[in-house]
Short mmCIF file of C-alpha atoms and ligand atoms in Angstrom, two decimals:
data_model
loop_
_atom_site.label_atom_id
_atom_site.label_comp_id
_atom_site.label_asym_id
_atom_site.label_seq_id
_atom_site.Cartn_x
_atom_site.Cartn_y
_atom_site.Cartn_z
CA MET A 1 17.31 60.78 59.56
CA THR A 2 18.26 58.84 56.45
CA THR A 3 21.43 59.44 54.48
CA ARG A 4 21.20 59.51 50.75
CA ILE A 5 24.08 57.55 49.24
CA LEU A 6 24.57 57.77 45.50
CA THR A 7 27.05 56.21 43.14
CA GLY A 8 27.36 55.51 39.43
CA ILE A 9 28.86 52.54 37.62
CA THR A 10 30.32 53.28 34.20
CA THR A 11 29.03 50.66 31.77
CA THR A 12 32.03 49.77 29.68
CA GLY A 13 33.33 46.38 30.79
CA THR A 14 32.16 43.10 32.26
CA PRO A 15 32.40 42.99 36.07
CA HIS A 16 35.24 40.85 37.46
CA LEU A 17 36.10 39.54 40.90
CA GLY A 18 37.99 42.75 41.78
CA ASN A 19 34.92 44.89 41.04
CA TYR A 20 32.86 42.54 43.15
CA ALA A 21 35.07 42.70 46.25
CA GLY A 22 35.99 46.37 45.88
CA ALA A 23 32.69 47.98 44.89
CA ILE A 24 29.65 45.75 44.38
CA ARG A 25 29.70 43.73 47.59
CA PRO A 26 30.31 46.73 49.93
CA ALA A 27 27.70 48.87 48.14
CA ILE A 28 25.04 46.17 48.49
CA VAL A 29 25.87 45.71 52.16
CA ALA A 30 25.62 49.50 52.67
CA SER A 31 22.24 49.61 50.93
CA ARG A 32 20.77 47.25 53.53
CA ASP A 33 21.34 49.73 56.37
CA PRO A 34 17.87 50.97 57.38
CA GLN A 35 19.28 54.50 57.63
CA ALA A 36 20.50 54.42 54.03
CA ASP A 37 18.55 55.70 51.05
CA SER A 38 20.72 54.35 48.22
CA PHE A 39 20.76 55.52 44.64
CA TYR A 40 22.83 53.25 42.40
CA PHE A 41 22.78 53.81 38.68
CA LEU A 42 24.37 52.73 35.42
CA ALA A 43 26.36 55.69 34.16
CA ASP A 44 25.74 54.90 30.52
CA TYR A 45 26.05 58.48 29.29
CA HIS A 46 29.50 58.47 30.83
CA ALA A 47 30.23 55.19 29.04
CA LEU A 48 29.63 56.89 25.69
CA ILE A 49 32.55 59.21 26.41
CA LYS A 50 34.98 56.31 26.54
CA CYS A 51 33.49 53.90 24.05
CA ASP A 52 32.07 54.22 20.55
CA ASP A 53 31.12 50.57 20.11
CA PRO A 54 27.29 50.35 20.43
CA ALA A 55 27.25 46.57 20.85
CA ARG A 56 29.71 46.76 23.71
CA ILE A 57 27.77 49.56 25.43
CA GLN A 58 24.56 47.57 25.24
CA ARG A 59 26.16 44.32 26.39
CA SER A 60 27.85 45.98 29.34
CA ARG A 61 24.68 47.73 30.54
CA LEU A 62 22.87 44.40 30.53
CA GLU A 63 25.70 42.53 32.27
CA ILE A 64 26.19 45.14 34.94
CA ALA A 65 22.46 45.41 35.68
CA ALA A 66 22.21 41.61 35.98
CA THR A 67 25.35 41.47 38.15
CA TRP A 68 24.09 43.93 40.75
CA LEU A 69 20.71 42.25 41.02
CA ALA A 70 22.22 38.75 41.09
CA CYS A 71 24.57 39.83 43.89
CA GLY A 72 21.59 40.78 46.01
CA LEU A 73 20.76 44.44 45.42
CA ASP A 74 17.14 44.95 46.44
CA ALA A 75 15.66 47.16 43.72
CA ASP A 76 12.60 47.84 45.88
CA LYS A 77 14.64 49.33 48.67
CA ALA A 78 17.42 51.02 46.72
CA THR A 79 16.71 53.19 43.68
CA PHE A 80 18.42 51.41 40.77
CA TYR A 81 18.24 53.02 37.33
CA ARG A 82 20.02 53.91 34.12
CA GLN A 83 21.28 57.48 33.87
CA SER A 84 20.03 57.61 30.27
CA ASP A 85 16.44 56.99 31.42
CA ILE A 86 16.43 60.27 33.34
CA PRO A 87 16.09 63.14 30.82
CA GLU A 88 16.36 65.61 33.69
CA ILE A 89 20.06 64.73 34.01
CA PRO A 90 21.23 66.12 30.65
CA GLU A 91 18.95 69.09 31.20
CA LEU A 92 20.51 69.81 34.57
CA THR A 93 23.93 69.26 33.02
CA TRP A 94 23.29 72.26 30.81
CA LEU A 95 22.16 74.47 33.70
CA LEU A 96 25.35 73.50 35.53
CA THR A 97 27.54 73.90 32.43
CA CYS A 98 26.46 77.52 32.35
CA VAL A 99 27.90 78.18 35.81
CA SER A 100 30.99 75.93 35.60
CA ALA A 101 34.23 77.81 35.20
CA LYS A 102 36.26 76.61 32.24
CA GLY A 103 39.35 77.01 34.39
CA LEU A 104 37.94 74.50 36.88
CA LEU A 105 37.50 71.89 34.15
CA ASN A 106 40.95 72.62 32.73
CA ARG A 107 42.29 71.22 35.99
CA ALA A 108 40.47 67.87 35.79
CA HIS A 109 43.01 65.00 36.04
CA ALA A 110 41.53 62.92 33.22
CA TYR A 111 41.56 65.81 30.77
CA LYS A 112 45.03 66.93 31.86
CA ALA A 113 46.38 63.40 31.41
CA SER A 114 45.16 63.38 27.78
CA VAL A 115 46.73 66.76 27.14
CA ASP A 116 50.04 65.74 28.71
CA LYS A 117 50.12 62.60 26.60
CA ASN A 118 49.52 64.63 23.44
CA VAL A 119 52.20 67.17 24.31
CA GLU A 120 54.69 64.41 25.00
CA ALA A 121 53.91 62.85 21.62
CA GLY A 122 54.39 66.22 19.93
CA GLU A 123 50.70 66.40 18.95
CA ASP A 124 48.20 69.21 19.25
CA PRO A 125 47.40 69.38 23.01
CA ASP A 126 43.68 68.76 22.42
CA ALA A 127 44.07 66.03 19.80
CA GLY A 128 41.37 63.41 20.27
CA VAL A 129 39.83 65.24 23.24
CA THR A 130 36.04 65.45 22.90
CA MET A 131 33.77 67.87 24.69
CA GLY A 132 32.35 64.78 26.38
CA LEU A 133 35.69 64.07 28.03
CA TYR A 134 36.18 67.72 28.88
CA SER A 135 32.68 68.08 30.41
CA TYR A 136 32.73 64.68 32.13
CA PRO A 137 32.81 66.27 35.61
CA VAL A 138 29.77 68.46 34.87
CA LEU A 139 27.66 65.45 33.87
CA MET A 140 28.83 63.71 37.02
CA ALA A 141 27.92 66.79 39.09
CA ALA A 142 24.40 66.63 37.60
CA ASP A 143 24.12 62.94 38.60
CA ILE A 144 24.94 63.81 42.17
CA LEU A 145 23.18 67.17 42.61
CA MET A 146 19.97 66.03 40.88
CA PHE A 147 19.19 63.83 43.87
CA ASN A 148 20.78 65.92 46.61
CA ALA A 149 23.05 63.06 47.65
CA HIS A 150 24.75 63.42 51.01
CA LYS A 151 27.44 60.80 50.45
CA VAL A 152 29.14 59.59 47.29
CA PRO A 153 31.27 56.43 47.65
CA VAL A 154 33.89 56.29 44.89
CA GLY A 155 37.40 55.11 44.10
CA ARG A 156 40.35 57.44 44.68
CA ASP A 157 40.47 58.47 41.02
CA GLN A 158 37.02 60.04 41.38
CA ILE A 159 37.63 62.24 44.43
CA GLN A 160 38.37 65.30 42.35
CA HIS A 161 35.10 64.88 40.46
CA VAL A 162 33.05 64.87 43.65
CA GLU A 163 34.91 67.98 44.80
CA MET A 164 34.04 69.63 41.51
CA ALA A 165 30.37 68.71 42.04
CA ARG A 166 30.55 70.54 45.36
CA ASP A 167 32.13 73.59 43.73
CA ILE A 168 29.59 73.71 40.95
CA GLY A 169 26.66 73.14 43.32
CA GLN A 170 27.88 75.84 45.63
CA ARG A 171 28.18 78.31 42.81
CA PHE A 172 24.66 77.54 41.60
CA ASN A 173 23.30 77.95 45.14
CA HIS A 174 25.06 81.26 45.43
CA LEU A 175 23.79 82.59 42.10
CA PHE A 176 20.22 81.32 42.14
CA GLY A 177 19.38 80.11 45.63
CA ASN A 178 18.25 83.44 47.05
CA GLY A 179 19.88 82.50 50.30
CA LYS A 180 18.53 78.97 50.12
CA GLU A 181 20.54 75.77 49.60
CA LEU A 182 19.01 74.56 46.35
CA PHE A 183 21.58 71.76 46.19
CA THR A 184 22.94 69.68 49.03
CA LEU A 185 26.74 69.70 48.84
CA PRO A 186 27.89 66.06 48.59
CA GLU A 187 30.65 64.45 50.59
CA VAL A 188 33.02 61.93 49.10
CA VAL A 189 33.37 58.56 50.85
CA ILE A 190 36.50 56.49 50.28
CA GLU A 191 36.34 53.02 51.76
CA GLU A 192 39.83 52.68 53.20
CA ASP A 193 39.61 49.07 54.24
CA VAL A 194 37.93 47.76 51.12
CA ALA A 195 39.99 45.11 49.43
CA THR A 196 41.90 45.96 46.30
CA LEU A 197 42.32 42.45 44.99
CA PRO A 198 45.51 41.30 43.31
CA GLY A 199 45.05 39.80 39.87
CA LEU A 200 46.51 36.57 38.47
CA ASP A 201 49.99 38.09 38.23
CA GLY A 202 49.92 39.83 41.61
CA ARG A 203 49.40 43.35 40.28
CA LYS A 204 46.06 45.06 41.07
CA MET A 205 43.26 43.13 39.37
CA SER A 206 42.31 45.23 36.39
CA LYS A 207 41.01 44.76 32.89
CA SER A 208 43.86 46.90 31.58
CA TYR A 209 46.43 44.38 32.91
CA ASP A 210 44.47 41.43 31.54
CA ASN A 211 44.87 39.64 34.86
CA THR A 212 41.25 39.36 36.02
CA ILE A 213 39.19 36.48 37.34
CA PRO A 214 35.71 36.50 35.75
CA LEU A 215 32.87 36.95 38.21
CA PHE A 216 30.15 34.96 36.50
CA GLY A 217 31.90 32.73 34.02
CA SER A 218 31.15 28.99 34.29
CA ALA A 219 32.71 26.91 37.08
CA LYS A 220 35.13 25.61 34.45
CA GLN A 221 36.24 29.11 33.49
CA LEU A 222 36.67 29.98 37.15
CA LYS A 223 38.83 26.90 37.65
CA GLU A 224 40.95 27.73 34.60
CA ALA A 225 41.50 31.30 35.80
CA VAL A 226 42.52 30.11 39.27
CA ALA A 227 44.94 27.63 37.65
CA ARG A 228 46.70 30.58 35.97
CA ILE A 229 47.47 32.37 39.27
CA VAL A 230 51.23 32.88 39.40
CA THR A 231 52.96 31.16 42.34
CA ASP A 232 56.60 30.62 43.26
CA SER A 233 58.42 27.42 42.36
CA ARG A 234 58.36 25.72 45.75
CA ALA A 235 57.67 22.02 45.36
CA PRO A 236 54.98 20.02 47.16
CA GLY A 237 56.07 19.41 50.75
CA GLU A 238 58.17 22.58 50.91
CA PRO A 239 56.76 25.23 53.28
CA LYS A 240 55.04 28.15 51.46
CA ASP A 241 55.02 31.76 52.64
CA PRO A 242 51.36 32.90 52.87
CA ASP A 243 52.32 36.55 53.38
CA ASN A 244 54.12 36.65 50.06
CA SER A 245 51.47 34.84 48.09
CA HIS A 246 48.70 36.72 46.30
CA LEU A 247 46.84 33.42 46.09
CA PHE A 248 46.55 33.68 49.88
CA THR A 249 45.49 37.35 49.62
CA LEU A 250 42.68 36.33 47.28
CA TYR A 251 41.65 33.57 49.68
CA GLN A 252 41.54 36.05 52.55
CA ALA A 253 39.08 38.34 50.79
CA PHE A 254 36.37 35.66 50.82
CA SER A 255 36.96 33.61 53.95
CA THR A 256 36.40 33.64 57.69
CA HIS A 257 39.24 34.06 60.17
CA GLU A 258 39.11 30.34 60.99
CA GLN A 259 39.34 29.34 57.33
CA GLN A 260 42.28 31.70 56.90
CA ALA A 261 44.11 30.30 59.91
CA ALA A 262 43.62 26.74 58.67
CA PHE A 263 44.77 27.57 55.14
CA ARG A 264 47.80 29.43 56.46
CA ALA A 265 48.79 26.41 58.55
CA GLU A 266 48.43 24.11 55.55
CA LEU A 267 50.62 26.34 53.38
CA LEU A 268 53.28 26.55 56.07
CA GLY A 269 53.06 22.77 56.35
CA GLY A 270 53.96 22.33 52.67
CA LEU A 271 50.61 22.09 50.85
CA ALA A 272 51.20 21.77 47.10
CA TRP A 273 50.25 24.82 45.01
CA GLY A 274 47.90 22.66 42.96
CA GLU A 275 46.03 21.73 46.12
CA ALA A 276 46.04 25.33 47.27
CA LYS A 277 44.44 26.38 44.00
CA GLN A 278 41.77 23.75 44.43
CA ARG A 279 41.00 25.19 47.92
CA LEU A 280 40.70 28.70 46.47
CA PHE A 281 38.52 27.51 43.61
CA GLU A 282 36.13 25.78 46.01
CA LEU A 283 35.95 28.86 48.21
CA LEU A 284 35.11 31.14 45.26
CA ASP A 285 32.71 28.69 43.69
CA ASN A 286 30.89 28.46 47.00
CA GLU A 287 30.73 32.25 47.39
CA LEU A 288 29.59 32.90 43.82
CA GLY A 289 27.69 29.75 42.81
CA GLU A 290 24.17 30.86 43.71
CA ALA A 291 24.63 34.39 42.44
CA ARG A 292 26.03 32.95 39.20
CA GLU A 293 22.81 31.00 38.69
CA ARG A 294 20.69 34.08 39.38
CA TYR A 295 22.90 36.03 36.96
CA HIS A 296 22.40 33.58 34.12
CA ALA A 297 18.66 33.46 34.78
CA LEU A 298 18.48 37.26 34.66
CA ILE A 299 20.60 37.68 31.58
CA THR A 300 18.34 35.38 29.61
CA ARG A 301 15.34 37.56 30.51
CA PRO A 302 16.39 41.02 29.33
CA ALA A 303 12.77 42.22 29.16
CA ASP A 304 12.43 41.64 32.91
CA LEU A 305 15.61 43.61 33.52
CA GLU A 306 14.20 46.39 31.38
CA ASP A 307 11.06 46.49 33.55
CA ILE A 308 13.08 46.63 36.76
CA LEU A 309 15.23 49.48 35.47
CA LEU A 310 12.27 51.42 34.11
CA ALA A 311 10.53 51.12 37.46
CA GLY A 312 13.73 52.44 39.07
CA ALA A 313 13.81 55.35 36.64
CA ALA A 314 10.16 56.20 37.39
CA LYS A 315 10.99 56.22 41.10
CA ALA A 316 13.99 58.50 40.53
CA ARG A 317 12.01 60.83 38.31
CA ARG A 318 9.38 61.36 40.97
CA ILE A 319 12.16 63.35 42.62
CA ALA A 320 13.96 64.68 39.57
CA THR A 321 10.97 66.08 37.66
CA PRO A 322 9.59 68.47 40.31
CA PHE A 323 13.10 69.42 41.44
CA LEU A 324 14.18 70.33 37.92
CA GLY A 325 10.98 72.42 37.63
CA GLU A 326 12.11 74.34 40.68
CA LEU A 327 15.62 74.79 39.24
CA ARG A 328 14.27 76.04 35.91
CA GLU A 329 12.20 78.61 37.78
CA SER A 330 15.20 79.66 39.80
CA VAL A 331 17.26 80.52 36.70
CA GLY A 332 14.36 82.32 35.03
CA LEU A 333 13.00 79.68 32.67
CA ARG A 334 9.38 80.28 33.61
CA SER A 335 6.16 79.85 31.70
CA PHE A 336 4.64 82.95 30.14
CA ARG A 337 1.26 81.52 31.08
CA GLU A 338 1.90 81.65 34.77
CA GLN A 339 -0.94 83.45 36.42
CA VAL A 340 0.00 84.77 39.77
CA GLN A 341 -2.78 84.58 42.26
CA VAL A 342 -1.91 85.61 45.79
CA ALA A 343 -3.40 83.16 48.23
CA SER A 344 -3.48 85.62 51.07
CA GLU A 345 -5.36 88.24 49.08
CA GLY A 346 -7.63 90.15 51.40
CA LYS A 347 -6.05 88.47 54.38
CA LYS A 348 -4.76 90.53 57.22
CA LYS A 349 -1.46 88.92 58.06
CA ALA A 350 1.23 89.49 55.50
CA THR A 351 3.34 86.77 57.17
CA LYS A 352 0.98 84.17 55.75
CA ALA A 353 1.48 85.28 52.18
CA ALA A 354 1.73 82.34 49.84
CA ARG A 355 0.86 82.30 46.21
CA PHE A 356 -0.49 79.84 43.72
CA VAL A 357 1.21 79.86 40.35
CA SER A 358 -0.56 77.95 37.63
CA PHE A 359 0.97 76.85 34.38
CA ARG A 360 0.36 74.60 31.45
CA GLU A 361 2.37 71.56 30.46
CA ASP A 362 2.01 68.93 27.77
CA ASP A 363 -0.04 66.73 30.04
CA GLY A 364 -2.41 69.43 31.31
CA PHE A 365 -2.67 72.28 33.81
CA ARG A 366 -0.82 72.34 37.06
CA PHE A 367 -0.18 74.76 39.85
CA ARG A 368 2.53 75.32 42.38
CA LEU A 369 2.08 76.87 45.77
CA LEU A 370 5.03 79.06 46.71
CA ASP A 371 5.62 80.54 50.13
CA ALA A 372 6.45 84.20 50.73
CA ALA A 373 10.13 83.52 50.02
CA GLY A 374 9.31 81.83 46.72
CA GLU A 375 10.03 78.35 48.02
CA GLN A 376 7.84 75.62 46.59
CA LEU A 377 5.38 74.14 49.07
CA LEU A 378 3.34 72.06 46.63
CA LEU A 379 3.20 70.90 43.04
CA SER A 380 -0.19 69.72 41.82
CA ILE A 381 -1.10 66.80 39.62
CA ALA A 382 -2.06 67.67 36.03
CA PHE A 383 -5.68 68.81 35.52
CA ALA A 384 -7.67 68.68 32.31
CA ASP A 385 -8.14 72.44 32.18
CA GLY A 386 -7.26 75.63 33.97
CA LYS A 387 -10.69 75.84 35.54
CA ALA A 388 -10.37 72.49 37.30
CA ALA A 389 -6.97 73.54 38.63
CA GLY A 390 -8.43 76.87 39.81
CA GLN A 391 -11.26 75.15 41.69
CA VAL A 392 -8.77 73.02 43.54
CA THR A 393 -6.71 76.03 44.61
CA LYS A 394 -9.91 77.68 45.92
CA ARG A 395 -10.92 74.61 47.89
CA LEU A 396 -7.46 74.25 49.41
CA GLN A 397 -7.81 77.73 50.84
CA ALA A 398 -11.33 77.20 52.09
CA GLU A 399 -11.39 73.66 53.47
CA GLU A 400 -9.60 71.83 56.20
CA LEU A 401 -6.37 70.38 54.79
CA ASP A 402 -6.07 66.61 54.45
CA LEU A 403 -2.30 65.96 54.51
CA HIS A 404 -0.61 62.56 54.26
CA ALA A 405 3.04 61.92 54.99
CA GLU A 406 4.62 59.66 52.35
CA LEU A 407 8.24 58.76 53.05
CA ASN A 408 10.19 62.00 52.86
CA ALA A 409 7.37 63.96 51.30
CA PHE A 410 3.64 64.50 51.81
CA SER A 411 0.54 64.76 49.68
CA VAL A 412 -2.61 66.84 49.92
CA ARG A 413 -5.90 65.08 49.28
CA LEU A 414 -9.34 66.33 48.31
CA ASP A 415 -12.22 63.85 48.48
CA GLY A 416 -9.66 61.14 49.21
CA GLU A 417 -7.58 61.72 46.05
CA SER A 418 -4.07 63.20 46.06
CA VAL A 419 -4.15 66.52 44.24
CA ALA A 420 -0.71 67.92 45.06
CA TYR A 421 2.66 66.82 46.41
CA SER A 422 5.35 68.46 48.46
CA PRO A 423 9.02 68.37 47.44
CA GLU A 424 11.24 65.71 49.03
CA PHE A 425 12.75 66.59 52.39
CA SER A 426 15.90 65.20 53.87
CA SER A 427 14.33 64.26 57.20
CA ASP A 428 10.96 63.57 58.79
CA ALA A 429 11.39 66.66 60.96
CA GLU A 430 11.85 68.87 57.91
CA ARG A 431 8.84 67.31 56.28
CA ASP A 432 6.69 67.86 59.38
CA ALA A 433 7.84 71.47 59.61
CA ALA A 434 6.82 72.01 55.99
CA MET A 435 3.38 70.50 56.69
CA GLN A 436 3.00 73.01 59.50
CA ARG A 437 4.09 75.89 57.27
CA LEU A 438 1.57 74.84 54.67
CA ARG A 439 -1.22 74.76 57.22
CA GLU A 440 -0.26 78.26 58.34
CA ALA A 441 0.01 79.57 54.79
CA LEU A 442 -3.45 78.33 53.90
CA ALA A 443 -5.23 78.73 57.24
CA PRO A 444 -8.61 80.40 56.74
CA GLN A 445 -8.58 83.79 58.46
CA GLU A 446 -11.24 84.69 60.94
N1 LIG B 1 32.83 58.51 36.98
C1 LIG B 1 32.50 57.40 37.84
C2 LIG B 1 33.52 56.29 37.61
O1 LIG B 1 34.04 56.16 36.52
C3 LIG B 1 31.12 56.89 37.58
C4 LIG B 1 30.10 57.92 37.91
C5 LIG B 1 29.34 58.63 37.04
C6 LIG B 1 29.75 58.33 39.22
N2 LIG B 1 28.51 59.49 37.73
C7 LIG B 1 28.74 59.33 39.04
C8 LIG B 1 30.18 57.98 40.50
C9 LIG B 1 28.18 59.97 40.14
C10 LIG B 1 29.61 58.62 41.58
C11 LIG B 1 28.62 59.62 41.41
O2 LIG B 1 33.78 55.54 38.52
#
């Protein structure tokens, strides 16, 4: 069974070496696991909450997209997209907003921190607090629940948000699931042993401390940054203490055990700091050189990046669109045109009851097949008119079913063409069970 891993990257800054070691590199490694079904996306709606500079938003989206691809993310295997290309996400955000307790959001750390700061400054408690900031956790819950993620790897500051997504999902399941788990409840994953890199001054590397090493600057910029790493004043020839040197900590994050042992011995033997910096520069340049070239090639071809991200969005929406349809039904947003036709009409066994529900959308006529419990078995393609859709539902009940497994879902074909698709399942076994249920629901009666 595959595990769906999902995480978002807020597109405000330019990625630095700390982001690379702490988030990008481990996420790309995790996405290569054959058991992993990874969803990585640019959280650009979230970025709007923190930043009202359009040029910076645009620049950061481009840089972050290019960074992940340059570092080796395989956009064919993982699903890599921009949040803002998935209109189902804001729509789901509203459905979730309607079941999210205000009291729950009052407790969110980020909102509380703003309020505390205002109170301390003698301001109105909500001064400068937008509804975007207040509702941040609901948007994040929609990101996660939309794709029924099992695992959500995040930094410690985001744990509470994933817990809120669970709370909100659970409440929605309870209110509208009719005993069924509409949403998978996500689990937070904190990578304990992932490196938090020290910055130039030894504090955690962070844009807010202005102590970062750029990831994809030129070799010259990398060298200049390394030259600014703060060291103690021991002269060349004097033994250095590797365990109290953040230069050594940085070296460790990118080297093998043998390289570390050799570097440690050199420092203890009195290597000059200037030499030590040259060693670190070479190590980093070697680690990042190829990716840097790929990055610069990508960033000069923004139209190609656009295509890659749009393909990712299309892949994500193949899941999001039918699932949101199901969610809309579950809360009572249903078409007035729905014609209920009971598939088992005239059949003897009530256990086989399933019903076709047809409806009209902008792109044509579709139908769903729901089982006796109202669970969706199939969603059809769009047909030119209601009659064509009706003929297909008749044939599906009369003819032998031609089912094709496709990843975690399956399709139904007539005359070799797919006419309807199942929802996504979380395992092959679940998918196969649903194929069996469909056969039973539509089996011609003797
Ligand atoms: N809020 C996250 C952060 O700042 C980014 C994010 C947005 C996210 N949506 C998400 C992370 C969904 C995980 C899952 O780091």
